[in-house]
């Protein structure tokens, strides 16, 4: 086996903890991070020779297997010489640099998330929470329909400066503002409840509910994509409902904005 050159950087990945804890620790390419992981295959078993002097590495004695040694070119442990990077003189074998180890229960490559298994066709993919998250903005549209402001001019000051009368911002306007914030908060709560329901129904790693803080639409789209993966040919109905609601909202807001601009233009003196 070819021993890597000394100037070859160690790629980021999960490697045996240089402190000898028996876990895998994330090397970001420059230094060890605080992220540690104990893979199921190694649970309850220690890694032989992890940063221990004199312990044999996997594959020791095999032809071409790299042996730990501070004098080997390019065999330095990632982060050697840094605080907490392991005992002095510990070396990083060439087999570790390639992300492969021999022997049972040893790390054999970069960690990849397991694919999500498909759920049963009898498992429901919709619930009241996701439909409420999708359709709650209808309340705002209804309030917008009832807000028909009539603008009047008021003359302020000694110079009689024309100013729009604030009475045009009536109760429907304030209801519109307050309801928007309430719908935002309720949507985040409903996204969390929907996320929990998906977990109980067997969906592995459902779309994170915290994305709802960026907007209910973000959660609806992300959630639908994940559900569609684990339940083929199902799960996209909320997205279609969201698209239709968005189209209606754009039309309604455009019409209402045109009416408001026209009313203001008539109220202003020419």
PDB file of C-alpha atoms in Angstrom:
ATOM      1  CA  UNK A   1       0.000   0.000   0.000  1.00  0.00           C
ATOM      2  CA  UNK A   2       1.355   3.411  -0.897  1.00  0.00           C
ATOM      3  CA  UNK A   3       1.950   5.690   2.070  1.00  0.00           C
ATOM      4  CA  UNK A   4       0.504   9.151   1.434  1.00  0.00           C
ATOM      5  CA  UNK A   5       2.891  12.055   1.172  1.00  0.00           C
ATOM      6  CA  UNK A   6       3.327  14.254   4.203  1.00  0.00           C
ATOM      7  CA  UNK A   7       1.794  17.279   2.477  1.00  0.00           C
ATOM      8  CA  UNK A   8      -1.402  15.436   1.519  1.00  0.00           C
ATOM      9  CA  UNK A   9      -4.248  16.871   3.647  1.00  0.00           C
ATOM     10  CA  UNK A  10      -6.506  14.506   5.498  1.00  0.00           C
ATOM     11  CA  UNK A  11     -10.010  14.807   3.996  1.00  0.00           C
ATOM     12  CA  UNK A  12     -12.903  15.751   6.298  1.00  0.00           C
ATOM     13  CA  UNK A  13     -14.736  12.771   7.710  1.00  0.00           C
ATOM     14  CA  UNK A  14     -15.468  10.593  10.737  1.00  0.00           C
ATOM     15  CA  UNK A  15     -12.338   9.054  12.240  1.00  0.00           C
ATOM     16  CA  UNK A  16     -11.555   7.226  15.527  1.00  0.00           C
ATOM     17  CA  UNK A  17     -11.399   9.640  18.418  1.00  0.00           C
ATOM     18  CA  UNK A  18      -7.703  10.410  19.109  1.00  0.00           C
ATOM     19  CA  UNK A  19      -8.515  10.608  22.841  1.00  0.00           C
ATOM     20  CA  UNK A  20      -9.248   6.879  22.834  1.00  0.00           C
ATOM     21  CA  UNK A  21     -12.936   7.156  23.742  1.00  0.00           C
ATOM     22  CA  UNK A  22     -13.881   4.442  21.237  1.00  0.00           C
ATOM     23  CA  UNK A  23     -16.152   6.841  19.341  1.00  0.00           C
ATOM     24  CA  UNK A  24     -15.774   8.462  15.938  1.00  0.00           C
ATOM     25  CA  UNK A  25     -14.951  12.172  15.889  1.00  0.00           C
ATOM     26  CA  UNK A  26     -15.420  14.597  12.992  1.00  0.00           C
ATOM     27  CA  UNK A  27     -12.253  15.935  11.375  1.00  0.00           C
ATOM     28  CA  UNK A  28     -13.114  19.065   9.339  1.00  0.00           C
ATOM     29  CA  UNK A  29      -9.917  18.945   7.294  1.00  0.00           C
ATOM     30  CA  UNK A  30      -8.023  21.284   9.623  1.00  0.00           C
ATOM     31  CA  UNK A  31      -8.876  20.364  13.202  1.00  0.00           C
ATOM     32  CA  UNK A  32     -10.947  18.019  15.342  1.00  0.00           C
ATOM     33  CA  UNK A  33     -14.458  19.263  16.115  1.00  0.00           C
ATOM     34  CA  UNK A  34     -16.679  18.624  19.121  1.00  0.00           C
ATOM     35  CA  UNK A  35     -18.975  16.288  17.169  1.00  0.00           C
ATOM     36  CA  UNK A  36     -18.600  12.656  18.261  1.00  0.00           C
ATOM     37  CA  UNK A  37     -20.573   9.644  17.092  1.00  0.00           C
ATOM     38  CA  UNK A  38     -20.825   6.085  18.374  1.00  0.00           C
ATOM     39  CA  UNK A  39     -21.910   3.852  15.453  1.00  0.00           C
ATOM     40  CA  UNK A  40     -24.283   0.973  16.285  1.00  0.00           C
ATOM     41  CA  UNK A  41     -21.785  -1.608  15.061  1.00  0.00           C
ATOM     42  CA  UNK A  42     -19.309  -0.367  17.647  1.00  0.00           C
ATOM     43  CA  UNK A  43     -21.695   0.217  20.530  1.00  0.00           C
ATOM     44  CA  UNK A  44     -20.322  -1.277  23.701  1.00  0.00           C
ATOM     45  CA  UNK A  45     -16.970  -2.193  22.127  1.00  0.00           C
ATOM     46  CA  UNK A  46     -13.814  -0.150  22.180  1.00  0.00           C
ATOM     47  CA  UNK A  47     -11.602   0.411  19.206  1.00  0.00           C
ATOM     48  CA  UNK A  48      -8.372  -1.440  19.588  1.00  0.00           C
ATOM     49  CA  UNK A  49      -5.364   0.814  19.747  1.00  0.00           C
ATOM     50  CA  UNK A  50      -7.155   4.127  19.290  1.00  0.00           C
ATOM     51  CA  UNK A  51      -4.422   6.557  20.316  1.00  0.00           C
ATOM     52  CA  UNK A  52      -2.933   3.923  22.665  1.00  0.00           C
ATOM     53  CA  UNK A  53       0.850   3.369  22.558  1.00  0.00           C
ATOM     54  CA  UNK A  54       1.884  -0.018  21.265  1.00  0.00           C
ATOM     55  CA  UNK A  55      -1.619  -1.181  20.297  1.00  0.00           C
ATOM     56  CA  UNK A  56      -1.924  -2.921  16.943  1.00  0.00           C
ATOM     57  CA  UNK A  57      -3.875  -1.216  14.180  1.00  0.00           C
ATOM     58  CA  UNK A  58      -6.346  -3.132  12.001  1.00  0.00           C
ATOM     59  CA  UNK A  59      -4.514  -4.910   9.258  1.00  0.00           C
ATOM     60  CA  UNK A  60      -1.263  -5.023  11.198  1.00  0.00           C
ATOM     61  CA  UNK A  61       1.038  -7.703   9.851  1.00  0.00           C
ATOM     62  CA  UNK A  62      -0.584  -7.746   6.442  1.00  0.00           C
ATOM     63  CA  UNK A  63       1.603  -6.995   3.424  1.00  0.00           C
ATOM     64  CA  UNK A  64       1.661  -3.293   2.720  1.00  0.00           C
ATOM     65  CA  UNK A  65      -0.333  -2.353   5.823  1.00  0.00           C
ATOM     66  CA  UNK A  66       0.870   0.922   7.285  1.00  0.00           C
ATOM     67  CA  UNK A  67       2.060   0.708  10.872  1.00  0.00           C
ATOM     68  CA  UNK A  68       1.777   3.678  13.217  1.00  0.00           C
ATOM     69  CA  UNK A  69       5.005   5.446  13.801  1.00  0.00           C
ATOM     70  CA  UNK A  70       5.975   9.012  14.271  1.00  0.00           C
ATOM     71  CA  UNK A  71       8.831   8.607  11.836  1.00  0.00           C
ATOM     72  CA  UNK A  72       6.752   7.605   8.835  1.00  0.00           C
ATOM     73  CA  UNK A  73       6.404  10.282   6.190  1.00  0.00           C
ATOM     74  CA  UNK A  74       2.833  11.468   5.779  1.00  0.00           C
ATOM     75  CA  UNK A  75       1.518   9.150   8.504  1.00  0.00           C
ATOM     76  CA  UNK A  76       0.769  11.870  11.023  1.00  0.00           C
ATOM     77  CA  UNK A  77      -2.577  11.692  12.823  1.00  0.00           C
ATOM     78  CA  UNK A  78      -4.936  14.493  11.741  1.00  0.00           C
ATOM     79  CA  UNK A  79      -4.461  17.364  14.128  1.00  0.00           C
ATOM     80  CA  UNK A  80      -1.340  15.918  15.721  1.00  0.00           C
ATOM     81  CA  UNK A  81       0.276  18.466  17.956  1.00  0.00           C
ATOM     82  CA  UNK A  82      -3.036  20.203  18.689  1.00  0.00           C
ATOM     83  CA  UNK A  83      -4.424  20.184  22.242  1.00  0.00           C
ATOM     84  CA  UNK A  84      -6.422  17.037  22.809  1.00  0.00           C
ATOM     85  CA  UNK A  85      -5.287  15.470  19.552  1.00  0.00           C
ATOM     86  CA  UNK A  86      -4.078  12.273  21.210  1.00  0.00           C
ATOM     87  CA  UNK A  87      -0.886  11.053  22.828  1.00  0.00           C
ATOM     88  CA  UNK A  88       2.479  12.165  21.563  1.00  0.00           C
ATOM     89  CA  UNK A  89       3.901   9.972  18.844  1.00  0.00           C
ATOM     90  CA  UNK A  90       0.569   8.493  17.749  1.00  0.00           C
ATOM     91  CA  UNK A  91       0.481   8.148  13.985  1.00  0.00           C
ATOM     92  CA  UNK A  92      -2.318   8.039  11.468  1.00  0.00           C
ATOM     93  CA  UNK A  93      -1.929   4.907   9.313  1.00  0.00           C
ATOM     94  CA  UNK A  94      -2.380   5.012   5.565  1.00  0.00           C
ATOM     95  CA  UNK A  95      -5.419   2.765   5.844  1.00  0.00           C
ATOM     96  CA  UNK A  96      -7.134   5.397   7.961  1.00  0.00           C
ATOM     97  CA  UNK A  97      -6.252   8.136   5.498  1.00  0.00           C
ATOM     98  CA  UNK A  98      -8.203   6.310   2.816  1.00  0.00           C
ATOM     99  CA  UNK A  99     -11.205   5.886   5.129  1.00  0.00           C
ATOM    100  CA  UNK A 100     -10.925   2.083   5.254  1.00  0.00           C
ATOM    101  CA  UNK A 101     -10.106  -0.303   8.061  1.00  0.00           C
ATOM    102  CA  UNK A 102      -9.762  -4.069   8.271  1.00  0.00           C
ATOM    103  CA  UNK A 103     -11.404  -6.125  10.961  1.00  0.00           C
ATOM    104  CA  UNK A 104     -14.943  -6.408  12.282  1.00  0.00           C
ATOM    105  CA  UNK A 105     -16.669  -3.360  13.695  1.00  0.00           C
ATOM    106  CA  UNK A 106     -14.197  -0.893  12.231  1.00  0.00           C
ATOM    107  CA  UNK A 107     -15.014   2.311  10.376  1.00  0.00           C
ATOM    108  CA  UNK A 108     -15.039   1.670   6.636  1.00  0.00           C
ATOM    109  CA  UNK A 109     -15.815   4.996   4.981  1.00  0.00           C
ATOM    110  CA  UNK A 110     -17.618   8.329   5.195  1.00  0.00           C
ATOM    111  CA  UNK A 111     -20.893   8.212   7.075  1.00  0.00           C
ATOM    112  CA  UNK A 112     -23.892   8.410   4.753  1.00  0.00           C
ATOM    113  CA  UNK A 113     -27.451   8.879   6.050  1.00  0.00           C
ATOM    114  CA  UNK A 114     -29.527   5.767   5.665  1.00  0.00           C
ATOM    115  CA  UNK A 115     -32.227   6.008   2.979  1.00  0.00           C
ATOM    116  CA  UNK A 116     -35.737   6.597   4.221  1.00  0.00           C
ATOM    117  CA  UNK A 117     -37.812   3.407   4.018  1.00  0.00           C
ATOM    118  CA  UNK A 118     -41.186   3.608   2.324  1.00  0.00           C
ATOM    119  CA  UNK A 119     -44.241   3.565   4.544  1.00  0.00           C
ATOM    120  CA  UNK A 120     -47.243   1.316   4.140  1.00  0.00           C
ATOM    121  CA  UNK A 121     -49.907   2.284   1.620  1.00  0.00           C
ATOM    122  CA  UNK A 122     -52.433   2.132   4.443  1.00  0.00           C
ATOM    123  CA  UNK A 123     -50.540   4.779   6.434  1.00  0.00           C
ATOM    124  CA  UNK A 124     -52.214   8.184   6.034  1.00  0.00           C
ATOM    125  CA  UNK A 125     -49.977  10.962   4.760  1.00  0.00           C
ATOM    126  CA  UNK A 126     -52.395  13.822   5.444  1.00  0.00           C
ATOM    127  CA  UNK A 127     -53.790  15.084   8.728  1.00  0.00           C
ATOM    128  CA  UNK A 128     -55.671  18.169   9.962  1.00  0.00           C
ATOM    129  CA  UNK A 129     -52.429  19.888  10.979  1.00  0.00           C
ATOM    130  CA  UNK A 130     -50.927  20.089   7.499  1.00  0.00           C
ATOM    131  CA  UNK A 131     -54.223  21.208   5.963  1.00  0.00           C
ATOM    132  CA  UNK A 132     -54.561  23.978   8.535  1.00  0.00           C
ATOM    133  CA  UNK A 133     -50.995  25.132   7.870  1.00  0.00           C
ATOM    134  CA  UNK A 134     -51.801  25.269   4.150  1.00  0.00           C
ATOM    135  CA  UNK A 135     -55.214  26.928   4.332  1.00  0.00           C
ATOM    136  CA  UNK A 136     -54.940  29.351   7.264  1.00  0.00           C
ATOM    137  CA  UNK A 137     -53.952  32.257   4.955  1.00  0.00           C
ATOM    138  CA  UNK A 138     -57.527  32.138   3.622  1.00  0.00           C
ATOM    139  CA  UNK A 139     -58.524  34.029   6.781  1.00  0.00           C
ATOM    140  CA  UNK A 140     -56.297  36.926   5.765  1.00  0.00           C
ATOM    141  CA  UNK A 141     -57.818  36.975   2.294  1.00  0.00           C
ATOM    142  CA  UNK A 142     -61.346  37.136   3.718  1.00  0.00           C
ATOM    143  CA  UNK A 143     -60.441  40.092   5.918  1.00  0.00           C
ATOM    144  CA  UNK A 144     -58.800  41.786   2.939  1.00  0.00           C
ATOM    145  CA  UNK A 145     -62.050  41.467   0.986  1.00  0.00           C
ATOM    146  CA  UNK A 146     -63.936  43.374   3.689  1.00  0.00           C
ATOM    147  CA  UNK A 147     -61.380  46.161   3.910  1.00  0.00           C
ATOM    148  CA  UNK A 148     -62.566  48.921   1.597  1.00  0.00           C
ATOM    149  CA  UNK A 149     -60.806  52.063   2.758  1.00  0.00           C
ATOM    150  CA  UNK A 150     -62.111  55.475   1.793  1.00  0.00           C
ATOM    151  CA  UNK A 151     -59.378  58.097   1.929  1.00  0.00           C
ATOM    152  CA  UNK A 152     -60.040  61.704   2.860  1.00  0.00           C
ATOM    153  CA  UNK A 153     -57.719  64.671   3.109  1.00  0.00           C
ATOM    154  CA  UNK A 154     -56.992  66.608   6.266  1.00  0.00           C
ATOM    155  CA  UNK A 155     -55.266  69.985   6.231  1.00  0.00           C
ATOM    156  CA  UNK A 156     -52.596  70.202   8.897  1.00  0.00           C
ATOM    157  CA  UNK A 157     -50.768  73.240  10.249  1.00  0.00           C
ATOM    158  CA  UNK A 158     -50.844  76.889   9.443  1.00  0.00           C
ATOM    159  CA  UNK A 159     -49.893  76.215   5.861  1.00  0.00           C
ATOM    160  CA  UNK A 160     -52.789  73.811   5.503  1.00  0.00           C
ATOM    161  CA  UNK A 161     -50.688  70.910   4.245  1.00  0.00           C
ATOM    162  CA  UNK A 162     -52.966  68.212   2.747  1.00  0.00           C
ATOM    163  CA  UNK A 163     -52.567  64.876   4.579  1.00  0.00           C
ATOM    164  CA  UNK A 164     -54.459  61.614   4.295  1.00  0.00           C
ATOM    165  CA  UNK A 165     -56.945  61.096   7.095  1.00  0.00           C
ATOM    166  CA  UNK A 166     -55.741  58.123   9.239  1.00  0.00           C
ATOM    167  CA  UNK A 167     -59.368  57.158   9.879  1.00  0.00           C
ATOM    168  CA  UNK A 168     -59.181  55.268   6.581  1.00  0.00           C
ATOM    169  CA  UNK A 169     -57.213  52.618   8.454  1.00  0.00           C
ATOM    170  CA  UNK A 170     -60.287  51.208  10.127  1.00  0.00           C
ATOM    171  CA  UNK A 171     -60.965  48.047  12.122  1.00  0.00           C
ATOM    172  CA  UNK A 172     -60.529  45.648   9.155  1.00  0.00           C
ATOM    173  CA  UNK A 173     -57.045  47.024   8.599  1.00  0.00           C
ATOM    174  CA  UNK A 174     -55.941  46.319  12.161  1.00  0.00           C
ATOM    175  CA  UNK A 175     -57.621  42.912  12.029  1.00  0.00           C
ATOM    176  CA  UNK A 176     -55.612  42.213   8.903  1.00  0.00           C
ATOM    177  CA  UNK A 177     -52.322  43.031  10.639  1.00  0.00           C
ATOM    178  CA  UNK A 178     -53.117  41.173  13.870  1.00  0.00           C
ATOM    179  CA  UNK A 179     -54.442  38.097  12.091  1.00  0.00           C
ATOM    180  CA  UNK A 180     -51.294  37.876   9.988  1.00  0.00           C
ATOM    181  CA  UNK A 181     -49.113  37.586  13.095  1.00  0.00           C
ATOM    182  CA  UNK A 182     -51.477  35.150  14.771  1.00  0.00           C
ATOM    183  CA  UNK A 183     -51.588  32.937  11.691  1.00  0.00           C
ATOM    184  CA  UNK A 184     -47.784  32.968  11.577  1.00  0.00           C
ATOM    185  CA  UNK A 185     -47.478  31.754  15.185  1.00  0.00           C
ATOM    186  CA  UNK A 186     -50.228  29.155  14.859  1.00  0.00           C
ATOM    187  CA  UNK A 187     -48.679  27.824  11.652  1.00  0.00           C
ATOM    188  CA  UNK A 188     -45.378  27.151  13.439  1.00  0.00           C
ATOM    189  CA  UNK A 189     -47.221  25.259  16.197  1.00  0.00           C
ATOM    190  CA  UNK A 190     -49.226  23.241  13.675  1.00  0.00           C
ATOM    191  CA  UNK A 191     -46.048  22.401  11.755  1.00  0.00           C
ATOM    192  CA  UNK A 192     -44.567  20.978  14.953  1.00  0.00           C
ATOM    193  CA  UNK A 193     -47.665  18.871  15.604  1.00  0.00           C
ATOM    194  CA  UNK A 194     -47.624  17.623  12.014  1.00  0.00           C
ATOM    195  CA  UNK A 195     -43.929  16.730  12.342  1.00  0.00           C
ATOM    196  CA  UNK A 196     -44.674  14.685  15.463  1.00  0.00           C
ATOM    197  CA  UNK A 197     -47.588  12.939  13.739  1.00  0.00           C
ATOM    198  CA  UNK A 198     -45.403  11.936  10.793  1.00  0.00           C
ATOM    199  CA  UNK A 199     -42.836  10.448  13.166  1.00  0.00           C
ATOM    200  CA  UNK A 200     -45.511   8.414  14.924  1.00  0.00           C
ATOM    201  CA  UNK A 201     -46.741   7.170  11.532  1.00  0.00           C
ATOM    202  CA  UNK A 202     -43.294   5.810  10.713  1.00  0.00           C
ATOM    203  CA  UNK A 203     -41.800   8.523   8.487  1.00  0.00           C
ATOM    204  CA  UNK A 204     -38.037   8.509   9.050  1.00  0.00           C
ATOM    205  CA  UNK A 205     -36.512  11.995   9.389  1.00  0.00           C
ATOM    206  CA  UNK A 206     -39.562  14.029   8.307  1.00  0.00           C
ATOM    207  CA  UNK A 207     -39.029  17.586   7.152  1.00  0.00           C
ATOM    208  CA  UNK A 208     -37.952  19.682  10.138  1.00  0.00           C
ATOM    209  CA  UNK A 209     -40.842  21.713  11.544  1.00  0.00           C
ATOM    210  CA  UNK A 210     -38.582  24.687  12.401  1.00  0.00           C
ATOM    211  CA  UNK A 211     -38.527  25.644   8.692  1.00  0.00           C
ATOM    212  CA  UNK A 212     -42.025  27.021   9.327  1.00  0.00           C
ATOM    213  CA  UNK A 213     -40.353  30.040  10.955  1.00  0.00           C
ATOM    214  CA  UNK A 214     -39.343  31.069   7.421  1.00  0.00           C
ATOM    215  CA  UNK A 215     -42.930  30.764   6.274  1.00  0.00           C
ATOM    216  CA  UNK A 216     -45.710  28.193   6.200  1.00  0.00           C
ATOM    217  CA  UNK A 217     -45.165  27.653   2.483  1.00  0.00           C
ATOM    218  CA  UNK A 218     -41.558  26.561   3.059  1.00  0.00           C
ATOM    219  CA  UNK A 219     -42.684  23.851   5.457  1.00  0.00           C
ATOM    220  CA  UNK A 220     -45.554  22.707   3.227  1.00  0.00           C
ATOM    221  CA  UNK A 221     -43.253  22.243   0.205  1.00  0.00           C
ATOM    222  CA  UNK A 222     -40.438  20.549   2.129  1.00  0.00           C
ATOM    223  CA  UNK A 223     -42.797  18.284   4.000  1.00  0.00           C
ATOM    224  CA  UNK A 224     -44.567  17.235   0.828  1.00  0.00           C
ATOM    225  CA  UNK A 225     -41.297  16.374  -0.925  1.00  0.00           C
ATOM    226  CA  UNK A 226     -40.174  14.084   1.925  1.00  0.00           C
ATOM    227  CA  UNK A 227     -43.563  12.413   2.250  1.00  0.00           C
ATOM    228  CA  UNK A 228     -43.708  11.855  -1.512  1.00  0.00           C
ATOM    229  CA  UNK A 229     -40.370  10.014  -1.298  1.00  0.00           C
ATOM    230  CA  UNK A 230     -41.563   7.573   1.362  1.00  0.00           C
ATOM    231  CA  UNK A 231     -45.086   7.314  -0.075  1.00  0.00           C
ATOM    232  CA  UNK A 232     -44.771   7.326  -3.888  1.00  0.00           C
ATOM    233  CA  UNK A 233     -47.713   8.812  -5.793  1.00  0.00           C
ATOM    234  CA  UNK A 234     -48.972  10.441  -2.598  1.00  0.00           C
ATOM    235  CA  UNK A 235     -48.213  13.421  -0.423  1.00  0.00           C
ATOM    236  CA  UNK A 236     -48.217  16.327  -2.912  1.00  0.00           C
ATOM    237  CA  UNK A 237     -51.803  17.511  -2.442  1.00  0.00           C
ATOM    238  CA  UNK A 238     -50.848  20.293   0.035  1.00  0.00           C
ATOM    239  CA  UNK A 239     -48.410  21.692  -2.537  1.00  0.00           C
ATOM    240  CA  UNK A 240     -51.099  21.914  -5.203  1.00  0.00           C
ATOM    241  CA  UNK A 241     -53.459  23.541  -2.711  1.00  0.00           C
ATOM    242  CA  UNK A 242     -50.717  26.018  -1.786  1.00  0.00           C
ATOM    243  CA  UNK A 243     -50.098  26.870  -5.447  1.00  0.00           C
ATOM    244  CA  UNK A 244     -53.791  27.517  -6.047  1.00  0.00           C
ATOM    245  CA  UNK A 245     -54.104  29.625  -2.897  1.00  0.00           C
ATOM    246  CA  UNK A 246     -51.028  31.646  -3.848  1.00  0.00           C
ATOM    247  CA  UNK A 247     -52.427  32.350  -7.317  1.00  0.00           C
ATOM    248  CA  UNK A 248     -55.742  33.527  -5.870  1.00  0.00           C
ATOM    249  CA  UNK A 249     -53.919  35.678  -3.319  1.00  0.00           C
ATOM    250  CA  UNK A 250     -51.823  37.400  -5.977  1.00  0.00           C
ATOM    251  CA  UNK A 251     -54.890  38.219  -8.050  1.00  0.00           C
ATOM    252  CA  UNK A 252     -56.861  39.496  -5.067  1.00  0.00           C
ATOM    253  CA  UNK A 253     -53.995  41.578  -3.694  1.00  0.00           C
ATOM    254  CA  UNK A 254     -53.344  43.093  -7.112  1.00  0.00           C
ATOM    255  CA  UNK A 255     -56.998  44.113  -7.521  1.00  0.00           C
ATOM    256  CA  UNK A 256     -57.177  45.520  -3.992  1.00  0.00           C
ATOM    257  CA  UNK A 257     -53.920  47.450  -4.435  1.00  0.00           C
ATOM    258  CA  UNK A 258     -55.242  48.992  -7.665  1.00  0.00           C
ATOM    259  CA  UNK A 259     -58.424  50.101  -5.892  1.00  0.00           C
ATOM    260  CA  UNK A 260     -56.467  51.671  -3.031  1.00  0.00           C
ATOM    261  CA  UNK A 261     -54.122  53.537  -5.387  1.00  0.00           C
ATOM    262  CA  UNK A 262     -57.093  54.793  -7.399  1.00  0.00           C
ATOM    263  CA  UNK A 263     -58.854  56.003  -4.228  1.00  0.00           C
ATOM    264  CA  UNK A 264     -55.751  57.831  -3.022  1.00  0.00           C
ATOM    265  CA  UNK A 265     -55.256  59.455  -6.421  1.00  0.00           C
ATOM    266  CA  UNK A 266     -58.799  60.798  -6.341  1.00  0.00           C
ATOM    267  CA  UNK A 267     -58.388  62.167  -2.839  1.00  0.00           C
ATOM    268  CA  UNK A 268     -55.179  64.047  -3.574  1.00  0.00           C
ATOM    269  CA  UNK A 269     -55.548  67.553  -5.034  1.00  0.00           C
ATOM    270  CA  UNK A 270     -54.499  67.901  -8.647  1.00  0.00           C
TER     271      UNK A 270
END
